[in-house]
XYZ file of C-alpha atoms in Angstrom:
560
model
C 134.272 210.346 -0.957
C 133.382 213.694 1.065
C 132.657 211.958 3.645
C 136.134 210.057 3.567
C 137.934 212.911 3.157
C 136.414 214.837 6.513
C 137.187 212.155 8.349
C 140.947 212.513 7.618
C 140.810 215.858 7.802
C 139.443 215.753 11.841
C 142.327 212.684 12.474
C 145.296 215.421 11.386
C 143.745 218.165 13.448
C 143.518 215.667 16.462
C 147.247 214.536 16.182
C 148.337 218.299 15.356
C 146.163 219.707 18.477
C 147.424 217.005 20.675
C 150.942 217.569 20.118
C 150.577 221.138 20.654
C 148.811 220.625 23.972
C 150.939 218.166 25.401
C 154.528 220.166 24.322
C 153.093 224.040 24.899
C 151.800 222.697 28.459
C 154.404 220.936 29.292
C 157.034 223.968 28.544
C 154.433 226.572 30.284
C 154.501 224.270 33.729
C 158.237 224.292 33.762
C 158.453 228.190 32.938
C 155.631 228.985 35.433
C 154.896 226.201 38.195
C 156.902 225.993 41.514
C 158.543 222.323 41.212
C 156.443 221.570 44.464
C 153.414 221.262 42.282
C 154.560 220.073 39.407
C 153.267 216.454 39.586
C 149.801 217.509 40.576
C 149.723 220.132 37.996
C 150.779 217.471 35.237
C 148.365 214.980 36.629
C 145.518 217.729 36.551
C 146.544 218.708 32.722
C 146.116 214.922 31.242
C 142.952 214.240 33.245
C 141.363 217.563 31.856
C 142.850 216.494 28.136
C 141.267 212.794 28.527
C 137.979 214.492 29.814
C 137.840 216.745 26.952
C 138.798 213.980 24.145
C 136.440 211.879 25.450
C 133.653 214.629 25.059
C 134.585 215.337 21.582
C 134.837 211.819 20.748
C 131.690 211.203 22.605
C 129.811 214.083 20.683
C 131.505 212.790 16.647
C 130.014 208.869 17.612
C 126.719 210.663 18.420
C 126.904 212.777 15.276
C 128.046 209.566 13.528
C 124.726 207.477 14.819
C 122.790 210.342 13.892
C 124.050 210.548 10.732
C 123.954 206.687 9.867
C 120.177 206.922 10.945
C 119.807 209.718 8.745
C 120.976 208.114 5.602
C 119.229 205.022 6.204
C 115.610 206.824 6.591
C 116.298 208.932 3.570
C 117.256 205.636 1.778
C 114.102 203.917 2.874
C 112.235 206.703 1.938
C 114.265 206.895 -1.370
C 112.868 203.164 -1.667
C 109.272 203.944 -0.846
C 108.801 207.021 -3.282
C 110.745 204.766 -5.891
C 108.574 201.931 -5.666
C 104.987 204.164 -5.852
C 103.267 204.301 -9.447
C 102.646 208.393 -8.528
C 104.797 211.362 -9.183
C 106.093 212.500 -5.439
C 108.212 215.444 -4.867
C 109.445 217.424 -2.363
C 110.258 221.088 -1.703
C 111.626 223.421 0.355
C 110.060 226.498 1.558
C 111.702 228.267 -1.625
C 110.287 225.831 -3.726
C 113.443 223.741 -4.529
C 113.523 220.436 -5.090
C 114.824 218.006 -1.956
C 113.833 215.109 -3.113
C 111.811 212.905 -6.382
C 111.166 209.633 -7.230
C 112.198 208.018 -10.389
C 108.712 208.435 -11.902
C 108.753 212.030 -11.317
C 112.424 212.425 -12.592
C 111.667 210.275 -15.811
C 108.087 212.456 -16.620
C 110.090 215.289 -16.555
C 112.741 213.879 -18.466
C 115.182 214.911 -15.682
C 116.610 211.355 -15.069
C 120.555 212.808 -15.555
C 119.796 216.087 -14.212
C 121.189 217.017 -10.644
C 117.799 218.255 -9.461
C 118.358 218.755 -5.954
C 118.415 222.641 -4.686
C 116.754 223.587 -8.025
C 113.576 225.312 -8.368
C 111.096 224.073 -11.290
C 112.007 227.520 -13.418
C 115.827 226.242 -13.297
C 115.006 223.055 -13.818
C 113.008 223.459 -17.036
C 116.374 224.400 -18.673
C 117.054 221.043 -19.044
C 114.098 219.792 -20.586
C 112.507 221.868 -23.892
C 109.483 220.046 -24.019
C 108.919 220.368 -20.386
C 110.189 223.327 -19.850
C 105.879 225.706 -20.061
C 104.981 222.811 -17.649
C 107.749 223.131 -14.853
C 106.937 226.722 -14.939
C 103.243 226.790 -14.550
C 104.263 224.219 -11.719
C 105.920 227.020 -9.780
C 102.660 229.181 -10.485
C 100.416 226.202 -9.071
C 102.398 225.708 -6.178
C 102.266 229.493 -5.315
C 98.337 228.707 -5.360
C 98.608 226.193 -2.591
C 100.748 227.955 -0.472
C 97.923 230.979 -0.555
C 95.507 228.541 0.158
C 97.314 227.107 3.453
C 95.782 224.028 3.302
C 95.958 220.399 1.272
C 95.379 222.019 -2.493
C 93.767 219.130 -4.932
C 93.806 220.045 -9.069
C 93.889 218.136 -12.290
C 96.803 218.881 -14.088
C 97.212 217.958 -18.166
C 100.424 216.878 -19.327
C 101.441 216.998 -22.719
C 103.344 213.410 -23.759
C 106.052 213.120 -27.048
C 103.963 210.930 -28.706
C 101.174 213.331 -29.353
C 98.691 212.218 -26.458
C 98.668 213.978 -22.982
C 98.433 212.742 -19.303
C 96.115 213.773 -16.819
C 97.335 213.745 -13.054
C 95.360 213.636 -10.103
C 97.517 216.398 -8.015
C 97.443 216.759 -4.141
C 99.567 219.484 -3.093
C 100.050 219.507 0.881
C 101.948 222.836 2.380
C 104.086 222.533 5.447
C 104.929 225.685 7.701
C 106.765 226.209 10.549
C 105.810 226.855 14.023
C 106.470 231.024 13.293
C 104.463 230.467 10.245
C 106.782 230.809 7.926
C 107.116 228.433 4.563
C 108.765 224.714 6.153
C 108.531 222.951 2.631
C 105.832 221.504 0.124
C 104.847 217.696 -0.427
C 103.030 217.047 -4.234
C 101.831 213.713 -5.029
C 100.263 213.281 -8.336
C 98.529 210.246 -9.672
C 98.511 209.115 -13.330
C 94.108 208.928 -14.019
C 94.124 209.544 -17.494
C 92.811 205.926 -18.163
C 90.336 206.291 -15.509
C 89.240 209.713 -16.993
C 89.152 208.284 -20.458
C 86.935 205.456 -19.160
C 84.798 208.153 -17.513
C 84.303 209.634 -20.474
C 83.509 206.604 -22.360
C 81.407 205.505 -19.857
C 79.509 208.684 -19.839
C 78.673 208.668 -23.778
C 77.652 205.298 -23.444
C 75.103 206.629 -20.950
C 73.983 209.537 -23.152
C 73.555 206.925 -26.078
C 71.582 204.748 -23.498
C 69.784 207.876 -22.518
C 69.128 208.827 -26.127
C 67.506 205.842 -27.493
C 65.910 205.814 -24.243
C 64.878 209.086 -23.870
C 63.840 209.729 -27.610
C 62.587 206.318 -29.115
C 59.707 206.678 -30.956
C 58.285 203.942 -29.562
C 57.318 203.070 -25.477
C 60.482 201.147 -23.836
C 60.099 199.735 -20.697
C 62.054 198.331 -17.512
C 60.421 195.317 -15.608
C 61.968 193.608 -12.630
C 61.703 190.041 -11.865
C 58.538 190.393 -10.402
C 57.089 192.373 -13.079
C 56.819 195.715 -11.164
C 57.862 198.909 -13.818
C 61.400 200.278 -12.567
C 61.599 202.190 -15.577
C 59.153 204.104 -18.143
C 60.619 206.663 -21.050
C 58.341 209.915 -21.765
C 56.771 208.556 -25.557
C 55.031 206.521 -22.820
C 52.575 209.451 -21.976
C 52.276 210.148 -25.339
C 50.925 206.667 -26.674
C 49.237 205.831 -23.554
C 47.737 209.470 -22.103
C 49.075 208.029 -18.408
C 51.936 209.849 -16.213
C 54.566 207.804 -16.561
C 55.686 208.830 -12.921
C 52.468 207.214 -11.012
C 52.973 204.192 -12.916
C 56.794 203.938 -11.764
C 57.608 201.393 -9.353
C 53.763 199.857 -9.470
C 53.173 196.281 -11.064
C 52.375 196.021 -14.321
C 49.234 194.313 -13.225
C 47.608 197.795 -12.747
C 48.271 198.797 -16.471
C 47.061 195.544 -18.138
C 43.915 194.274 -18.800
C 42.151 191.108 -17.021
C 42.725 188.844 -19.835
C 46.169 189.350 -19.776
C 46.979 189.281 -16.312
C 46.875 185.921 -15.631
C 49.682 185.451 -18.540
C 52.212 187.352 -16.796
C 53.973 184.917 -14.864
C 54.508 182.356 -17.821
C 55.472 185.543 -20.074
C 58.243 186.484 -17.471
C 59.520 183.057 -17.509
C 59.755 182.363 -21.230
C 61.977 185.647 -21.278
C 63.936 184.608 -18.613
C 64.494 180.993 -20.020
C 64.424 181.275 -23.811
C 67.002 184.507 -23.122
C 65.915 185.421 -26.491
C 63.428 188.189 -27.864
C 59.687 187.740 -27.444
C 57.405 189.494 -29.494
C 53.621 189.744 -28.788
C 50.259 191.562 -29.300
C 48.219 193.235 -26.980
C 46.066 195.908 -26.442
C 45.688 198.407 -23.413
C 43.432 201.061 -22.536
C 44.313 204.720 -23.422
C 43.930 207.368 -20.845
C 40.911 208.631 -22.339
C 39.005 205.024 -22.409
C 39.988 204.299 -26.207
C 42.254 200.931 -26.567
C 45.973 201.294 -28.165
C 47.558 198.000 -30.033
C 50.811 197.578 -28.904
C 53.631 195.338 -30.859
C 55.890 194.415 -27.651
C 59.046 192.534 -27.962
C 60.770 191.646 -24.700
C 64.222 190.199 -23.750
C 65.988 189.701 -20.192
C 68.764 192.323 -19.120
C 71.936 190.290 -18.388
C 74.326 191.797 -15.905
C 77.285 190.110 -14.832
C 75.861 186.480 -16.385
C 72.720 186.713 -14.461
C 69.281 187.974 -15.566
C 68.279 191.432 -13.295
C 64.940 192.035 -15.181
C 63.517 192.580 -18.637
C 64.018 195.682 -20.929
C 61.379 195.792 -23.959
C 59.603 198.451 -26.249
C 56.249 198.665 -27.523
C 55.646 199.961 -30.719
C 52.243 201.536 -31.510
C 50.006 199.386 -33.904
C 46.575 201.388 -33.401
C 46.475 203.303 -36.680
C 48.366 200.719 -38.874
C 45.757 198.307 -37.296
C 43.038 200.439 -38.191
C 44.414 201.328 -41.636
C 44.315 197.612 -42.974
C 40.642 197.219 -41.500
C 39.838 200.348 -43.721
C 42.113 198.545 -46.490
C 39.970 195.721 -46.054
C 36.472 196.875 -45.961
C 37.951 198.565 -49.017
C 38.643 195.495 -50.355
C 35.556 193.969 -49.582
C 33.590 197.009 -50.913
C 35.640 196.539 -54.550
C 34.441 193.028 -54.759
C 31.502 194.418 -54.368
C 31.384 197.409 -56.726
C 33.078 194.444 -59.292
C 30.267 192.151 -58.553
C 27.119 194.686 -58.523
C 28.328 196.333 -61.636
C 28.266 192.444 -63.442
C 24.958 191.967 -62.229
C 22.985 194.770 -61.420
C 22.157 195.267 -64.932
C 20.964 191.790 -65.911
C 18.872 191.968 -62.795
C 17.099 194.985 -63.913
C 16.532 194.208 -67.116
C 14.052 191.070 -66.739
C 12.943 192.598 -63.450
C 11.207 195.416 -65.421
C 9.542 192.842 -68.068
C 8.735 191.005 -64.840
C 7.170 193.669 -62.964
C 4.980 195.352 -66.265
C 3.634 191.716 -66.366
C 2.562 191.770 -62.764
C 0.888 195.353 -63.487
C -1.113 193.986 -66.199
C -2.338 190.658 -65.077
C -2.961 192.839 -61.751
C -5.417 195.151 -63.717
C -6.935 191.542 -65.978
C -7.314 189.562 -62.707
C -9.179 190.864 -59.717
C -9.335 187.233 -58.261
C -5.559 187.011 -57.176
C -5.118 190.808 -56.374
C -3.526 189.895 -52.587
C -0.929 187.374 -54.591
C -0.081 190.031 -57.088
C 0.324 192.809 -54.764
C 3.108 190.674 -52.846
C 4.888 190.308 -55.867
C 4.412 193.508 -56.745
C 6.213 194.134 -52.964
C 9.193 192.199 -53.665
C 9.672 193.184 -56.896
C 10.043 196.452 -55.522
C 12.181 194.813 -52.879
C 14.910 193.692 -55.546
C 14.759 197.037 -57.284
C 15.729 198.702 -54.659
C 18.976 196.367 -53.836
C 20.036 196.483 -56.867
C 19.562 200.324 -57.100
C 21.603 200.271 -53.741
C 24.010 197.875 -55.240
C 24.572 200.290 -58.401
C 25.503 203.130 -55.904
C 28.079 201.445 -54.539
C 29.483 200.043 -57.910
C 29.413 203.531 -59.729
C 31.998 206.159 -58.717
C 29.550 209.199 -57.715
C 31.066 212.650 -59.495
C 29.378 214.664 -56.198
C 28.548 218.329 -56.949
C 28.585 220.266 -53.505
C 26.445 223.137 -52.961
C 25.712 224.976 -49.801
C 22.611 223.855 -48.368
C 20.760 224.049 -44.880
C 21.113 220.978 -42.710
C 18.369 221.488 -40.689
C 16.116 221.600 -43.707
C 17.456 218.247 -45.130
C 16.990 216.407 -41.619
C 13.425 217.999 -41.219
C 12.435 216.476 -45.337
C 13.691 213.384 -43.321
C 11.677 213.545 -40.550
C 8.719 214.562 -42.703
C 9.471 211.405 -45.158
C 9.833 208.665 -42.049
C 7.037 209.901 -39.932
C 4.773 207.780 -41.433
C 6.787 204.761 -40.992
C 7.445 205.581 -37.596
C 3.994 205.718 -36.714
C 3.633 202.599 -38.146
C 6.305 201.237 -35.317
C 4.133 203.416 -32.604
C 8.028 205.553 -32.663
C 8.308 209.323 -31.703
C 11.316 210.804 -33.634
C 12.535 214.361 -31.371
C 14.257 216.739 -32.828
C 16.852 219.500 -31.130
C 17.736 221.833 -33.755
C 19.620 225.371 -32.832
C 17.604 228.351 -33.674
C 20.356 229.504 -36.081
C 20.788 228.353 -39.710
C 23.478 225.165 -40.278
C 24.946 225.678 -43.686
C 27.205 223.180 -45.097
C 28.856 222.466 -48.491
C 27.492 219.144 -49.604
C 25.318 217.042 -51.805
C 22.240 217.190 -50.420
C 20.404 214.046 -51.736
C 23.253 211.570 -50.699
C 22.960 213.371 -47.319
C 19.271 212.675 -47.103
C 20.195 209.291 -48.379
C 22.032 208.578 -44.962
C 20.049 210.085 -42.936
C 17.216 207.776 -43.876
C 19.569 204.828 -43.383
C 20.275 205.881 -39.777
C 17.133 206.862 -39.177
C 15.155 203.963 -40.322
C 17.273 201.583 -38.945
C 16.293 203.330 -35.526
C 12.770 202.723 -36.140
C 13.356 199.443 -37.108
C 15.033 198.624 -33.587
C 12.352 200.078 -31.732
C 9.812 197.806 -33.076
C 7.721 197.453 -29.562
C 7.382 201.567 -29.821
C 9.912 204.181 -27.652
C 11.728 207.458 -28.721
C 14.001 208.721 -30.983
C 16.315 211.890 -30.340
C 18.041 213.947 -33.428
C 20.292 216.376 -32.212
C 21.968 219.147 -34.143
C 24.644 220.857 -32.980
C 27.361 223.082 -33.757
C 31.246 221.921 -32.390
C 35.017 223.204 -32.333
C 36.965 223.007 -35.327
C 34.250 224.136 -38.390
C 32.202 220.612 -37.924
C 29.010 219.904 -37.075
C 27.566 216.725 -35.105
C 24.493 214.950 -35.757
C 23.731 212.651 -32.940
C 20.553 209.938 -33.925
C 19.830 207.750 -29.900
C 16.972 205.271 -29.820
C 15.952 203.131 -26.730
C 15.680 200.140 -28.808
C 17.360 196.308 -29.029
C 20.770 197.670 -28.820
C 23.755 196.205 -30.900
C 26.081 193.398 -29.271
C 30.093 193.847 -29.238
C 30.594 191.150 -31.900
C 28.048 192.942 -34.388
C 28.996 196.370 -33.605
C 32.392 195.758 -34.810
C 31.453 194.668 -38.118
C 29.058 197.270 -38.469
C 28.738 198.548 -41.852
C 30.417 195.621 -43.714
C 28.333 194.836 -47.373
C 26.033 191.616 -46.494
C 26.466 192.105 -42.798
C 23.034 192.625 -41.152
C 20.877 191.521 -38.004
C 17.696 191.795 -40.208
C 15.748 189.033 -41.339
C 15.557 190.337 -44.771
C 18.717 193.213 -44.241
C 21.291 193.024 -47.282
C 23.647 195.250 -44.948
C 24.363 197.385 -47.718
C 22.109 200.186 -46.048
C 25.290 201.079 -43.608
C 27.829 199.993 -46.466
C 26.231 203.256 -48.471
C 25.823 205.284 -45.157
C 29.818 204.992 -44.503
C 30.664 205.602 -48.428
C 28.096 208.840 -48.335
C 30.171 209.693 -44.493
C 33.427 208.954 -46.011
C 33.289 211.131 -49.345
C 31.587 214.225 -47.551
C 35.326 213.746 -45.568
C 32.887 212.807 -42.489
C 33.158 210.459 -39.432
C 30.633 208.135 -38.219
C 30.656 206.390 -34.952
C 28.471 203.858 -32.876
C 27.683 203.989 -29.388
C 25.485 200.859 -28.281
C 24.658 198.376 -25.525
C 22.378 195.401 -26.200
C 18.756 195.960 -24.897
C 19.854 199.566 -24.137
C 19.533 201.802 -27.511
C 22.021 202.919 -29.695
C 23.611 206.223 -30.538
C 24.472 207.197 -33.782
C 27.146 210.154 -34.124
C 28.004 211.873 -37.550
C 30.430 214.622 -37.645
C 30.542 216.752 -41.129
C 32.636 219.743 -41.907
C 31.247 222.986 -42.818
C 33.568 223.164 -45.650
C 34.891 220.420 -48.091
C 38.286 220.061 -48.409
C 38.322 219.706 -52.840
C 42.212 218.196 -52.796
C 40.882 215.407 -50.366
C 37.937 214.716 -52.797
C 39.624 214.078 -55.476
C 42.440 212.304 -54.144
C 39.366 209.807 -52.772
C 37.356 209.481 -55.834
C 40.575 208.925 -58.294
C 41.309 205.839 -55.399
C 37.405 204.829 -55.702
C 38.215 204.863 -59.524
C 40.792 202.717 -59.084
């Protein structure tokens, strides 16, 4: 309609401007030109008034062109901001607005709102809920003018329904060539879904990393190939390795031989069951002592395909150990149940039997040899069943302090003879200071005779025998018995000290059975060292002082 209206305007200045040109020239040549020159003078004013039309026509069709270009760039840019999914806007070097696209207009809530030659402050007169955020846009554009350069920020905006936007915002000042302020380009980008994935994304990696980083038990990454991508830190803890040297090795270098040769049908039965496998094993710790490890392994599945296996290992070693104490519990109940049925009605003819012997002994002087080996093995079966009623009766132990060194030398003392007898040398290393512990002193020379005797024993074809005493960290002290004799195989040392267990011809392995009980109530450990055909060591660790709560707690579970 303006446009319209200009146009008419120039067409009645034309007509009125020609008319006055032709008439007021016209009456000047007749008032002031000879009549000799008329003719050339009027000839001379209508080429000068076509030249001159023809200019200004010439320059309003430029204009016009110019003009028609104009409006159809602005419309295709009109069409290109309109179309994008961001929030474009432009400004002048005041900070009005020039131009927005319909995104920008309807976040703003502007849509009706003649925006153009407004600055944000005006404009957030039209818009109450909008109104803080216009005006903190003015402040945020005065920041990227400072800066003189492309200015990138994350602004929050607040949405009616409660929520709130957040916009990606690239602000990108223009200046002229004096540098003054030419006008301001902002483009902001909706990434408040992207940022809320983000954030998702990231606390599903801190849970990952949680149960990762904190399970109680050892997880672990394998690849395809069974090399370790992954390792959490309870790794070191069960284990004793660094978790980082083992990192990106095979898992080859952390099993043992028996197992190795299992690995590739273990990775394919994960792979192709795609279901949990659970097995057994057992693995050296750092320090040489094995750990029993529960694994159960399944295949990682990215994307449909299988990138590996993920699988923890839960630490079995003390629950193991626990139920083979439970059980040689078990098996030492039976026993106290059975000795304490029997032991009795054993002793009871045994002692007719044995007077008997005595007297026809003294009466018959014939059969002396055939007595005296009754006499033996009478003996014999007194003394199991005396060892049988010390494991069936609950002992009510009365500790008193008492020198150790005198108690293993009464030993020594008592066993030399045998040892002789074996052509055995029993050496003692005692410190030159007094070892005083609280303890009951016969059930200590009780295993000590064990120990020791089973020493001599093993060295029947003669050798030595080393007692060491020594004093060690943590109020214990160690008694270490080593003899060069037959040595104990694998298999038998790891039954050691069962009741009925024993490599003797004539053993009732209830020697050991009492040694462990006597170990066990003083709150003790005993441990076995040996190689077959290369000795065995013996090593007994007592503490100085008992610990009463611990006794009783263990003989009201021996009562039971």
């Amino acid at each position: 309609m303006e446009i319209s209206m200009e146009k008419k305007k120039l067409i009645i200045l034309y007509f009125i401007t020609s008319i006055i040109w032709i008439y007021g020239s016209n009456y000047l040549i007749k008032q002031f030109v000879p009549s000799s020159f008329t003719d050339i003078v009027e000839r001379s004013k209508e080429f000068f008034y076509i030249v001159v039309t023809g200019g200004f026509l010439y320059f309003f069709i430029s204009k016009n062109e110019e003009l028609t270009v104009s409006q159809e760039d602005q419309k295709r840019l009109s069409t290109l901001i309109n179309s994008m999914v961001d929030f474009v806007n432009f400004k002048d070097g005041e900070g009005k607005w020039i131009e927005s696209n319909e995104f920008g207009l309807q976040l703003f809530q502007l849509e009706n709102v003649d925006y153009r030659g407004k600055k944000d402050s005006e404009l957030a007169e039209y818009t109450d809920f909008y109104a803080d955020a216009l005006r903190y846009c003015e402040i945020s554009d005065e920041e990227a003018w400072k800066n003189g350069e492309i200015t990138r920020i994350e602004e929050v905006l607040p949405v009616p329904d409660g929520s709130a936007k957040t916009f990606d915002t690239i602000k990108v000042p223009l200046f002229n060539p004096d540098g003054s302020r030419e006008g301001l380009v902002i483009i902001g980008r909706d990434i408040t879904e992207r940022k809320n994935m983000a954030r998702l994304l990231a606390e599903s990696q801190q849970q990952y990393k949680s149960l990762f980083e904190y399970s109680p038990d050892i997880v672990y990454l394998l690849d395809m190939n069974g090399n370790i991508t992954n390792l959490n830190p309870h790794f070191d803890v069960i284990t004793g390795y660094n978790r980082e040297e083992l990192i990106g090795k095979n898992v080859k270098t952390l099993l043992p031989k028996r197992y190795i040769r299992y690995l590739p049908k273990f990775i394919s039965t994960v792979v192709e069951e795609i279901k949990p496998v659970i097995y057994e094993i057992k693995i050296p710790h750092a320090n040489g002592a094995a750990v029993i490890l529960q694994c159960t392994s399944l295949p990682i599945i990215i994307n449909g395909n299988i990138a590996g296996i993920i699988g923890y290992g839960k630490d079995l070693t003390t629950l193991r150990k626990t139920e083979e104490r439970l059980r040689r519990t078990e098996k030492l109940s039976i026993v106290g149940e059975l000795s304490a049925s029997v032991a009795h009605e054993i002793r009871n003819p045994l002692t007719s039997l044995k007077g008997f012997v005595q007297l026809l002994q003294v009466e018959d002087v014939k059969h002396q040899f055939y007595y005296q080996i009754m006499l033996d093995e009478l003996n014999r079966i007194n003394h199991i069943v005396g060892e049988l009623l010390l494991l069936a009766k609950p002992q009510l132990l009365k500790y008193t302090m008492a020198d150790l060194q005198k108690i293993l030398k009464d030993v020594i003392s008592l066993l030399s003879t045998e040892a002789s007898l074996y052509n055995v040398q029993i050496d003692s290393f005692f410190p030159e200071e007094d070892l005083l512990i609280e303890c009951e002193p016969n059930q200590l020379k009780q295993l000590f005779i064990n120990v020791i005797k089973n020493s001599i024993e093993a060295s029947q074809n003669g050798g030595k025998i080393s007692l060491v005493l020594e004093s060690v960290k943590d109020d214990h002290v160690q008694i270490t018995v080593k003899d060069s004799g037959c040595g104990i195989s694998k298999e038998r040392l790891a039954k050691i000290g069962e009741p009925f267990y024993s490599s003797k011809e004539k053993g009732t392995g209830l020697g050991l059975t009492v040694s462990f009980k006597i170990v066990q109530s003083h709150q003790g450990t005993i441990r076995f060292d040996s190689q077959k055909n290369q000795g065995t060591s013996v090593h007994i660790s007592l503490p100085v002082q008992q610990n009463y709560a611990k006794n009783h707690h263990r003989s009201e579970t021996e009562k039971v």
